[in-house]
Amino acid sequence: MKAQPQIDAQEILEKYDKENQFRTQIGKWAWVVTFLGVALTVFHLYTGYFGTLPSQKQGAVHLGTALGIIFLLYPARKAWRNTQKKVPWYDVTLAFTAMYVTYHKIFFFDSILQSRVSGYSPLDIFISLLGVVLVLEATRRTVGLPIVLVASVAILYAIFGKYIPTQILSHPGFSIDRIGPNLWYRESGVFGTPIQISAKFIYLFLFFGVMLVNTPIGKFFNDLAFSLTGRFTGGTAKTAVVASALQGTVSGSSVGNTVATGSFTIPMMKKAGFKPEFAGATEAAASTGGQIMPPMMGAAAFIMMEYLGVSYATIMLAAVIPAILYFTGIFIGVHFEAKKLKILGLPKSQLPVFKDLILKNGYMLIPLVVIIVTIMSGFTPQRAALFGILAAFLVSLVRKDSRLNFRRIVYVLEQGGRVALPVIAAVATAGIIAGVVSITGLGAKFASGIIALSNGYLILALIFTMIACIVLGMGLPTTANYVVTATIAAPALINEFGVAPLAAHMFVFYFGIVADITPPVCLAAYAGAGIARANPFKTGVTAVKLAIAAFIIPYIFIYNPILVFVDVTILKLLFSVVTALLGMIGVSSAVIGYFIRHSRTWERFVLFGAGLMLIIPEVLSSGIGLVLIVLIWFIQKKRPEVDRDTKVLAV
């Protein structure tokens, strides 16, 4: 029976997580994949310590090696992953062709630089076009078709823009001879900022996560969450929230986090008495927040650092309070649902003891502490990641079952390469989209369109931007979504409406993330529903209700960016955080339909409005909101409620 959740988890990962749809049998090419994966990780460790190559060369090794592995590992069709007994000849050809056209930038680096002035040769143009096509195909295999379609439409727009009848979108158009080299050889295309940041920072942080996974830190997080919350009302669901928040400190994958933690927590929530849809939604909503949970945020956070020209410590600090509010909102929603259903927690005697856990396994937190301390001390993310990796290696030596012998070292190094493949492909394709935006001036055109649609009103511009982020997020991974919206939408908010740059970028970052739980395409919610055996759409709707904070807080820090530490004072910050937490109580209770009694319809409207007033960091609105919540508390306190069966979990 214990093996069943793992089997289900793997099936769900393969179904909803594109990066897990690789070939199960690759024959003799397994040695080549191992060599390339190990070599890629060693390359990044070496350059991370001794210094990176020029950005174009670093990016070429980074992308070229990844493309070679992708074509050897991922079949052209998902259905072939289990039927093909070996790598077909055409994929071997694609793998080595992709590696050559990318390494070509290194072999002929100086001549390519000169060609920017003298003009590119027909061979250079052919290689650039072939490189773009191979990147798109590799992305289709590892990430999915939607992002490839977006990039393809962008390229067609660059070519045929002069035929667009709408004046605001039309442009002179560019020949293929110009588009190919622009996207392949210059810093504004495939090898632009996203792939450069991936090659310098993101890969090392992903490998840090691989190193931590090699230790029993996942079980430690689950046990720690149970010891903290298991005995309280709705303890199993609260455990899922806390465990997912902890898991989010080392994982930036919504689906992966949902499956890893949910295979343990979702069955426990169902057994406690929560509905399957609620159990799956709780895990999906909490796991999606992992991408906004420092220190290991989603890969887009590192690209944001470069776009804004700030330190990663600044990004981490800006994310802290919104992350706390996000998880607090889910935690409060879970509490009210448990109160409504009369679900209690586990007996204290059946829970792990917090003190014993810390004394026995607390050392596993050392790598995370090292990452945080080094970043906040002013070290570069690159150096901080190296220190974290070293700390994770030393931690793995403590126990025999996690100790690394030569075979396991090779395995971990290879896994570092495998885990990074979807991210590398996604940021390369996102670079294509960003490159088209750059050469066509689409960003300025989009800003003009936003101003026209919103009629100059910021709130309407924010709503349109939110919709764009969520729609793009249905098909694009978070990193690519952020690159696109940060290139097109964020500048409009900053330049035309005067929004603080950090707040604008965090806004598009957040709404790109919540697409993972927003119907109709909500992969994290689908994964949670798969484990819970629940209706996927209902699970997605419930997840949105629980994660309501993610749809509210971004608007607040746009209008008052104190929550992201812009123009902050201690007194204002404390006031904003306290009122926002109180506001989340009102909003969450309204969404769930329970406060201290079952809420009537008008009470839910009042609680929701009062919660919004409290979240807005202004004295008058917060005061009115607090009075309204207290009023509802008194009204419900005086109203008797019929007792229902109390559900107590026993294991």
XYZ file of C-alpha atoms in Angstrom:
651
model
C 0.000 0.000 0.000
C 2.836 2.386 0.762
C 4.178 2.151 -2.772
C 0.891 3.198 -4.379
C 1.226 6.979 -3.856
C 4.677 6.909 -5.467
C 3.341 5.066 -8.518
C 0.460 7.500 -8.822
C 2.807 10.440 -8.352
C 5.064 9.306 -11.178
C 2.117 8.808 -13.514
C 0.816 12.276 -12.693
C 4.234 13.854 -13.206
C 4.489 12.215 -16.623
C 0.993 13.381 -17.525
C 1.130 17.015 -16.418
C 4.844 17.814 -16.247
C 6.324 17.945 -19.739
C 9.895 17.661 -18.484
C 9.187 14.127 -17.223
C 8.113 12.855 -20.646
C 11.559 11.647 -21.698
C 12.518 8.293 -23.221
C 12.770 5.390 -20.819
C 15.131 3.439 -23.093
C 17.973 5.077 -25.017
C 20.381 2.143 -25.353
C 24.045 2.935 -25.887
C 23.292 6.647 -26.019
C 22.755 6.587 -22.240
C 26.548 6.930 -21.895
C 26.517 10.005 -24.133
C 23.659 11.595 -22.159
C 25.509 10.900 -18.909
C 28.726 12.373 -20.281
C 26.996 15.505 -21.599
C 24.978 15.995 -18.393
C 28.025 15.582 -16.148
C 30.155 17.782 -18.421
C 27.522 20.534 -18.442
C 27.280 20.577 -14.644
C 31.065 20.484 -14.191
C 31.370 23.345 -16.711
C 28.991 25.520 -14.696
C 30.676 24.672 -11.402
C 34.065 25.505 -12.920
C 33.012 28.799 -14.500
C 30.992 29.682 -11.412
C 34.148 29.516 -9.313
C 36.886 30.631 -11.711
C 34.826 33.098 -13.741
C 32.453 32.804 -16.678
C 33.382 33.001 -20.339
C 32.218 35.970 -22.454
C 28.414 35.894 -22.336
C 27.978 34.647 -25.924
C 30.440 31.778 -25.419
C 29.024 30.875 -21.999
C 25.526 30.849 -23.453
C 26.619 28.756 -26.443
C 28.073 25.979 -24.259
C 25.023 26.200 -21.995
C 22.431 25.993 -24.775
C 24.325 23.780 -27.231
C 24.974 20.990 -24.737
C 21.391 21.178 -23.486
C 20.027 20.886 -27.045
C 22.152 17.789 -27.637
C 20.794 16.109 -24.506
C 17.204 17.114 -25.335
C 17.168 15.486 -28.762
C 18.688 12.294 -27.328
C 16.268 12.142 -24.386
C 12.947 13.524 -25.626
C 11.095 11.854 -28.526
C 9.318 13.812 -31.233
C 5.991 12.486 -29.936
C 5.014 11.791 -26.342
C 3.525 8.400 -27.308
C 6.943 7.170 -28.431
C 8.657 7.579 -25.069
C 7.916 4.005 -24.010
C 7.724 2.331 -27.417
C 11.077 3.355 -28.878
C 13.778 0.915 -27.777
C 16.621 3.204 -28.806
C 17.269 6.713 -30.035
C 16.330 6.919 -33.746
C 18.986 8.055 -36.210
C 17.221 11.308 -37.023
C 17.227 12.418 -33.369
C 20.937 11.572 -33.117
C 21.464 13.728 -36.213
C 19.425 16.564 -34.709
C 21.353 16.322 -31.425
C 24.786 16.709 -32.996
C 23.568 19.266 -35.539
C 22.114 21.390 -32.731
C 25.362 21.166 -30.816
C 27.407 22.190 -33.870
C 25.292 25.181 -34.923
C 25.468 26.459 -31.349
C 29.178 25.788 -30.806
C 29.726 27.507 -34.165
C 29.454 30.775 -32.227
C 32.505 29.711 -30.209
C 34.586 28.328 -33.079
C 34.114 31.454 -35.204
C 33.534 33.985 -32.452
C 35.808 36.742 -33.806
C 34.644 36.454 -37.403
C 30.992 36.563 -36.325
C 31.683 39.764 -34.390
C 33.259 41.291 -37.492
C 30.292 40.171 -39.581
C 28.060 42.527 -37.610
C 29.774 45.332 -39.515
C 30.785 43.663 -42.792
C 27.666 41.524 -43.173
C 26.913 37.858 -42.558
C 27.869 35.159 -45.050
C 25.203 32.862 -46.561
C 26.539 30.037 -44.343
C 26.199 32.196 -41.222
C 22.619 33.065 -42.199
C 21.765 29.411 -42.838
C 23.240 28.357 -39.483
C 21.313 31.091 -37.663
C 17.995 30.029 -39.209
C 18.716 26.352 -38.518
C 19.631 27.210 -34.925
C 16.344 29.036 -34.357
C 14.352 26.116 -35.802
C 16.199 23.584 -33.635
C 15.623 25.674 -30.506
C 11.898 25.808 -31.258
C 11.738 22.023 -31.808
C 13.679 21.295 -28.615
C 11.326 23.613 -26.720
C 8.287 21.855 -28.174
C 9.596 18.531 -26.909
C 10.496 19.663 -23.385
C 8.075 22.498 -22.628
C 5.143 22.146 -25.003
C 3.623 23.539 -28.187
C 2.006 26.798 -26.926
C 5.257 28.689 -26.314
C 6.528 27.561 -29.731
C 3.363 28.907 -31.357
C 3.813 32.249 -29.597
C 7.432 32.460 -30.773
C 6.458 31.425 -34.305
C 3.755 34.086 -34.463
C 6.314 36.616 -33.239
C 8.707 35.670 -36.060
C 5.904 35.887 -38.634
C 4.987 39.287 -37.222
C 8.581 40.426 -37.688
C 8.523 39.294 -41.338
C 5.024 40.312 -42.416
C 4.372 43.249 -40.081
C 3.968 45.669 -42.979
C 0.850 43.813 -44.114
C -0.996 44.340 -40.819
C -3.817 46.850 -41.479
C -3.856 48.207 -37.932
C -1.512 51.172 -37.846
C -0.583 50.752 -34.204
C 0.874 47.266 -34.870
C 2.257 47.616 -38.379
C 5.981 48.024 -39.049
C 8.196 47.899 -42.190
C 8.941 44.197 -41.842
C 12.303 42.425 -41.986
C 13.776 39.892 -44.369
C 14.672 36.392 -43.209
C 18.319 37.223 -43.939
C 18.145 39.880 -41.251
C 15.891 38.160 -38.723
C 17.968 34.956 -38.472
C 21.302 36.640 -37.579
C 19.534 39.134 -35.298
C 17.926 36.360 -33.278
C 20.981 34.053 -33.269
C 24.126 36.183 -33.201
C 23.119 39.307 -31.307
C 22.442 39.841 -27.585
C 18.747 40.668 -28.115
C 17.638 37.214 -29.305
C 18.252 33.608 -28.318
C 21.476 34.532 -26.533
C 20.021 37.573 -24.818
C 19.582 38.319 -21.134
C 17.394 35.278 -20.270
C 19.892 32.670 -21.540
C 22.809 34.628 -20.061
C 21.197 34.625 -16.620
C 20.340 30.947 -17.010
C 23.983 30.183 -17.828
C 25.360 32.260 -14.954
C 22.910 31.804 -12.067
C 19.852 29.671 -12.714
C 21.729 26.469 -13.573
C 23.710 26.589 -10.323
C 20.592 27.147 -8.217
C 18.820 24.276 -9.970
C 21.809 22.057 -9.213
C 21.662 23.243 -5.599
C 18.082 21.932 -5.497
C 19.256 18.600 -6.945
C 21.887 18.339 -4.221
C 19.287 18.991 -1.520
C 16.900 16.421 -2.979
C 19.702 13.897 -2.492
C 19.232 14.356 1.263
C 15.997 13.371 3.102
C 15.025 17.039 3.352
C 11.569 16.439 1.837
C 10.591 14.038 4.620
C 12.110 16.403 7.162
C 9.952 19.275 5.855
C 6.809 17.093 6.075
C 7.622 15.974 9.615
C 8.461 19.525 10.636
C 5.160 20.797 9.253
C 3.239 18.058 11.083
C 4.965 18.858 14.360
C 4.050 22.546 14.018
C 0.446 22.313 12.794
C -0.816 18.712 12.950
C -2.580 19.016 16.304
C -4.627 22.098 15.399
C -8.021 22.364 13.694
C -7.686 20.989 10.166
C -4.125 19.987 10.994
C -3.526 17.815 7.939
C -4.415 20.625 5.523
C -2.366 23.149 7.480
C 0.504 20.696 7.342
C 0.186 20.649 3.539
C 0.428 24.456 3.437
C 3.467 24.637 5.700
C 5.200 21.667 4.045
C 4.665 23.182 0.590
C 5.981 26.548 1.776
C 9.108 24.827 3.116
C 9.449 22.746 -0.043
C 9.108 25.954 -2.030
C 12.320 27.260 -0.483
C 14.237 24.659 -2.516
C 11.901 23.980 -5.457
C 10.590 26.369 -8.103
C 8.251 23.930 -9.871
C 4.516 24.181 -9.169
C 3.649 20.757 -10.575
C 6.740 19.056 -9.137
C 6.086 20.523 -5.701
C 2.406 19.533 -5.868
C 3.250 15.929 -6.664
C 6.213 15.630 -4.280
C 4.350 16.963 -1.247
C 0.809 16.102 -2.324
C 1.413 12.365 -2.672
C 1.852 12.439 1.108
C -0.496 15.217 2.259
C -3.526 14.832 -0.029
C -4.473 11.298 1.122
C -4.136 12.511 4.729
C -6.454 15.467 4.056
C -9.054 13.211 2.456
C -8.867 10.815 5.375
C -9.400 13.717 7.783
C -12.678 14.592 6.054
C -11.803 17.263 3.501
C -13.425 16.924 0.095
C -11.124 15.589 -2.640
C -11.382 18.858 -4.611
C -10.406 20.870 -1.538
C -7.508 18.563 -0.694
C -6.102 18.776 -4.223
C -6.671 22.535 -4.373
C -4.950 23.159 -1.044
C -1.821 21.365 -2.178
C -1.845 22.964 -5.645
C -2.336 26.491 -4.294
C 0.351 26.089 -1.642
C 2.798 24.449 -4.049
C 2.338 27.178 -6.643
C 3.494 29.673 -4.033
C 6.866 27.936 -4.015
C 7.948 30.134 -6.942
C 7.529 33.277 -4.847
C 9.096 31.823 -1.686
C 12.684 32.942 -1.020
C 15.460 31.965 -1.152
C 14.890 29.552 -4.085
C 12.308 31.439 -6.099
C 11.345 30.656 -9.664
C 14.004 31.054 -12.343
C 12.307 34.275 -13.505
C 13.423 35.990 -10.288
C 17.043 35.882 -11.470
C 16.087 37.391 -14.820
C 14.137 40.094 -12.974
C 17.314 40.898 -11.048
C 19.152 41.545 -14.312
C 16.311 43.490 -15.943
C 16.026 45.820 -12.948
C 19.769 46.070 -12.309
C 19.374 45.212 -8.612
C 20.833 42.524 -6.370
C 19.125 39.193 -5.809
C 18.897 40.159 -2.137
C 16.605 43.021 -3.194
C 14.367 40.606 -5.120
C 14.272 38.197 -2.177
C 13.408 40.976 0.252
C 10.658 42.286 -2.025
C 9.124 38.804 -2.209
C 9.098 38.073 1.530
C 5.947 39.897 2.645
C 3.826 39.009 -0.428
C 4.884 35.366 0.066
C 3.912 35.478 3.731
C 0.544 36.997 2.837
C 0.021 34.406 0.098
C 0.607 31.413 2.357
C -1.205 33.044 5.275
C -4.264 33.499 3.078
C -4.273 29.807 2.172
C -3.621 28.834 5.795
C -6.556 30.954 7.010
C -8.829 29.575 4.283
C -7.940 26.034 5.307
C -8.665 26.916 8.937
C -12.146 28.246 8.165
C -12.949 25.242 5.963
C -11.893 22.915 8.788
C -14.010 24.867 11.290
C -16.965 24.682 8.923
C -16.600 20.913 8.577
C -15.690 20.414 12.272
C -12.414 18.710 11.366
C -9.950 18.482 14.213
C -6.286 17.560 14.128
C -4.165 14.594 15.082
C -3.662 13.659 18.711
C -0.422 15.159 19.980
C 0.869 11.696 20.863
C 0.868 10.729 17.169
C 2.869 13.730 15.989
C 6.626 14.181 15.668
C 8.203 16.258 18.432
C 9.550 19.548 17.101
C 12.545 19.637 19.442
C 13.562 16.090 18.566
C 13.255 16.820 14.830
C 15.475 19.880 15.077
C 18.080 18.095 17.179
C 18.130 15.077 14.869
C 17.651 16.639 11.424
C 18.079 20.387 11.852
C 21.452 20.194 10.135
C 19.573 19.770 6.819
C 18.636 23.462 6.979
C 22.296 24.530 6.898
C 22.495 24.832 3.067
C 19.428 27.113 3.031
C 20.895 29.230 5.827
C 24.161 29.450 3.891
C 22.340 30.628 0.751
C 20.403 33.314 2.638
C 23.364 34.567 4.670
C 25.732 34.760 1.685
C 23.210 36.603 -0.498
C 22.248 39.056 2.238
C 25.961 39.597 2.960
C 26.479 40.942 -0.543
C 27.867 37.908 -2.353
C 26.755 37.396 -5.949
C 24.019 34.771 -6.522
C 26.642 32.749 -8.390
C 28.974 32.591 -5.416
C 26.083 32.063 -2.988
C 24.899 29.076 -5.046
C 28.403 27.572 -4.965
C 28.570 27.938 -1.180
C 25.107 26.374 -0.926
C 26.131 23.455 -3.152
C 29.229 22.862 -1.019
C 27.125 22.982 2.154
C 24.593 20.554 0.633
C 27.440 18.174 -0.267
C 28.785 18.281 3.293
C 25.278 17.739 4.686
C 24.851 14.673 2.455
C 27.860 13.090 4.157
C 26.201 13.072 7.587
C 24.044 10.017 6.876
C 25.087 6.816 5.216
C 21.946 6.599 3.059
C 22.580 10.051 1.531
C 26.364 9.811 1.332
C 27.758 10.246 -2.163
C 29.993 7.546 -3.577
C 31.471 7.877 -7.078
C 28.414 6.395 -8.814
C 26.020 8.698 -6.966
C 28.209 11.721 -7.659
C 27.985 10.945 -11.376
C 24.209 10.462 -11.048
C 23.731 13.786 -9.230
C 25.888 15.657 -11.748
C 23.874 14.161 -14.609
C 20.594 15.038 -12.892
C 21.800 18.625 -12.666
C 21.884 18.693 -16.465
C 18.551 16.912 -16.889
C 16.649 19.154 -14.467
C 17.849 22.281 -16.269
C 16.787 21.206 -19.784
C 13.206 22.617 -19.813
C 14.371 25.900 -18.262
C 17.172 26.320 -20.804
C 14.850 25.590 -23.725
C 12.161 27.913 -22.365
C 14.467 30.890 -21.817
C 16.036 30.401 -25.268
C 12.610 30.556 -26.915
C 11.610 33.450 -24.675
C 14.714 35.180 -26.004
C 13.328 34.793 -29.543
C 10.113 36.531 -28.491
C 12.035 39.264 -26.659
C 14.267 39.694 -29.719
C 11.271 40.256 -31.981
C 9.877 42.783 -29.510
C 13.218 44.580 -29.595
C 13.705 44.806 -33.373
C 10.061 45.612 -34.202
C 9.382 48.096 -31.408
C 6.410 46.013 -30.299
C 6.915 47.056 -26.684
C 6.198 50.700 -27.443
C 3.231 49.696 -29.613
C 1.846 47.541 -26.785
C 2.220 50.465 -24.370
C 0.250 52.672 -26.742
C -2.428 50.006 -26.988
C -2.669 49.669 -23.202
C -3.045 53.422 -22.813
C -5.734 53.522 -25.467
C -7.699 50.610 -23.990
C -7.425 51.840 -20.404
C -8.149 55.438 -21.362
C -5.283 56.450 -19.063
C -6.699 54.728 -15.958
C -4.073 52.674 -14.094
C -6.560 50.188 -12.642
C -7.793 49.236 -16.130
C -4.210 48.936 -17.380
C -3.470 46.584 -14.468
C -6.534 44.454 -15.204
C -5.589 44.136 -18.881
C -2.006 43.261 -17.916
C -3.243 40.670 -15.421
C -5.434 39.037 -18.067
C -2.532 38.959 -20.525
C -0.245 37.348 -17.925
C -2.795 34.671 -17.026
C -3.657 33.891 -20.651
C 0.022 33.616 -21.588
C 0.593 31.515 -18.473
C -1.854 28.923 -19.749
C 0.655 27.938 -22.399
C 3.985 29.422 -21.374
C 6.095 28.320 -18.420
C 6.542 30.967 -15.731
C 10.030 32.000 -16.828
C 9.055 32.540 -20.469
C 5.838 34.260 -19.423
C 7.798 36.675 -17.268
C 10.318 37.441 -20.020
C 7.504 38.268 -22.463
C 5.411 40.372 -20.078
C 8.464 42.084 -18.558
C 9.527 43.052 -22.078
C 6.119 44.264 -23.241
C 3.769 45.046 -20.343
C 5.998 46.113 -17.433
C 7.613 49.024 -19.353
C 4.134 50.377 -20.127
C 3.238 50.398 -16.424
C 6.556 52.007 -15.507
C 6.935 54.612 -18.263
C 3.318 55.560 -18.908
C 1.755 55.240 -15.453
C 4.723 55.908 -13.156
C 4.581 52.568 -11.348
C 7.695 51.696 -9.307
C 9.836 49.366 -11.477
C 10.179 46.663 -8.810
C 6.424 46.681 -8.157
C 5.620 46.489 -11.897
C 7.911 43.523 -12.470
C 6.639 41.722 -9.361
C 3.089 42.301 -10.637
C 3.662 40.485 -13.947
C 5.767 37.845 -12.162
C 2.939 37.004 -9.747
C 0.193 36.745 -12.332
C 2.354 34.575 -14.541
C 2.682 32.180 -11.612
C -0.985 31.988 -10.592
C -1.833 30.793 -14.103
C -0.770 27.359 -12.801
C -3.937 27.250 -10.686
C -6.272 29.389 -12.800
C -8.836 27.455 -14.900
C -9.262 26.331 -17.568
C -5.555 25.432 -17.950
C -4.153 24.952 -14.448
C -1.515 22.237 -14.440
C -0.720 22.351 -10.719
C -4.428 22.001 -9.901
C -4.742 19.160 -12.423
C -1.824 17.387 -10.745
C -3.434 17.844 -7.328
C -6.767 16.599 -8.692
C -5.019 13.554 -10.144
C -3.633 12.568 -6.744
C -6.925 13.360 -4.980
C -8.967 11.651 -7.728
C -11.101 14.782 -7.921
C -12.723 16.867 -10.633
C -9.872 18.917 -12.174
C -11.949 22.007 -12.988
C -13.553 22.152 -9.525
C -10.108 21.692 -8.007
C -8.833 24.650 -10.039
C -11.751 26.859 -8.971
C -11.201 25.929 -5.319
C -7.469 26.624 -5.662
C -8.232 30.113 -6.962
C -10.463 30.729 -3.932
C -7.738 29.613 -1.542
C -5.057 31.627 -3.342
C -7.214 34.751 -3.515
C -4.350 36.725 -1.938
C -2.309 36.271 -5.115
C -5.021 38.132 -7.045
C -5.291 41.001 -4.554
C -1.854 41.719 -3.091
C -0.201 42.654 -6.438
C -2.719 45.477 -6.914
C -1.946 46.755 -3.433
C 1.811 46.918 -3.882
C 1.325 48.697 -7.209
C -0.558 51.531 -5.514
C 1.517 51.393 -2.333
C 4.791 49.543 -2.878
C 5.655 49.415 0.820
C 4.893 45.675 0.718
C 7.813 45.155 -1.688
C 10.111 47.387 0.391
C 9.973 50.452 -1.863
C 10.055 53.775 0.035
C 9.582 51.862 3.254
C 9.710 52.945 6.894
C 9.495 50.545 9.821
C 6.260 52.021 11.208
C 4.496 52.035 7.824
C 5.705 48.523 7.103
C 4.429 47.125 10.409
C 1.085 48.850 9.924
C 0.762 47.543 6.358
C 1.648 43.953 7.295
C -0.653 43.783 10.325
C -3.647 45.269 8.501
C -3.004 43.058 5.464
C -2.973 39.937 7.661
C -6.227 41.023 9.295
C -7.617 41.732 5.852
C -6.760 38.219 4.707
C -8.925 36.890 7.560
C -11.906 38.815 6.201
C -11.295 37.866 2.563
C -10.618 34.183 3.268
C -13.615 33.800 5.562
C -15.823 35.395 2.896
C -14.564 33.039 0.196
C -14.989 29.934 2.392
C -18.348 31.058 3.796
C -17.450 30.632 7.455
C -16.197 33.032 10.119
C -17.120 31.881 13.618
C -20.437 30.573 12.275
C -21.660 29.738 8.785
C -21.883 33.123 7.075
C -24.972 34.404 5.351
C -24.636 35.862 1.871
C -24.695 39.501 2.992
C -22.162 38.732 5.719
C -19.768 37.271 3.158
C -20.009 40.433 1.051
C -19.324 42.590 4.116
C -16.387 40.413 5.198
C -14.882 40.514 1.701
C -15.206 44.289 1.445
C -13.867 44.762 4.966
C -10.911 42.531 4.146
C -10.067 44.595 1.069
C -10.272 47.789 3.135
C -7.821 46.357 5.642
C -5.404 45.186 2.958
C -5.238 48.730 1.536
C -2.503 50.295 3.729
C -4.429 53.447 4.674
C -5.558 54.364 8.186
C -9.157 55.348 7.332
C -9.986 52.358 5.118
C -8.258 49.948 7.506
C -10.182 51.370 10.461
C -13.527 50.976 8.672
C -12.611 47.446 7.629
C -11.683 46.455 11.175
C -14.947 47.846 12.555
C -16.961 45.881 9.983
C -15.171 42.612 10.771
C -15.694 43.106 14.514
C -19.384 43.847 13.824
C -19.814 40.578 11.909
C -18.016 38.769 14.738
C -20.539 40.080 17.281
C -23.504 39.283 15.038
C -22.344 35.696 14.478
C -21.352 35.253 18.125
C -24.925 35.880 19.205
C -26.354 33.531 16.599
C -26.605 29.877 17.690
C -25.426 27.209 15.291
C -26.583 23.623 15.094
C -23.743 21.255 15.999
C -22.637 18.836 13.337
C -20.603 15.702 13.536
C -17.017 16.457 14.424
C -14.482 14.589 12.341
C -11.352 13.556 14.206
C -8.445 12.051 12.339
C -6.956 8.919 13.794
C -4.093 6.999 12.318
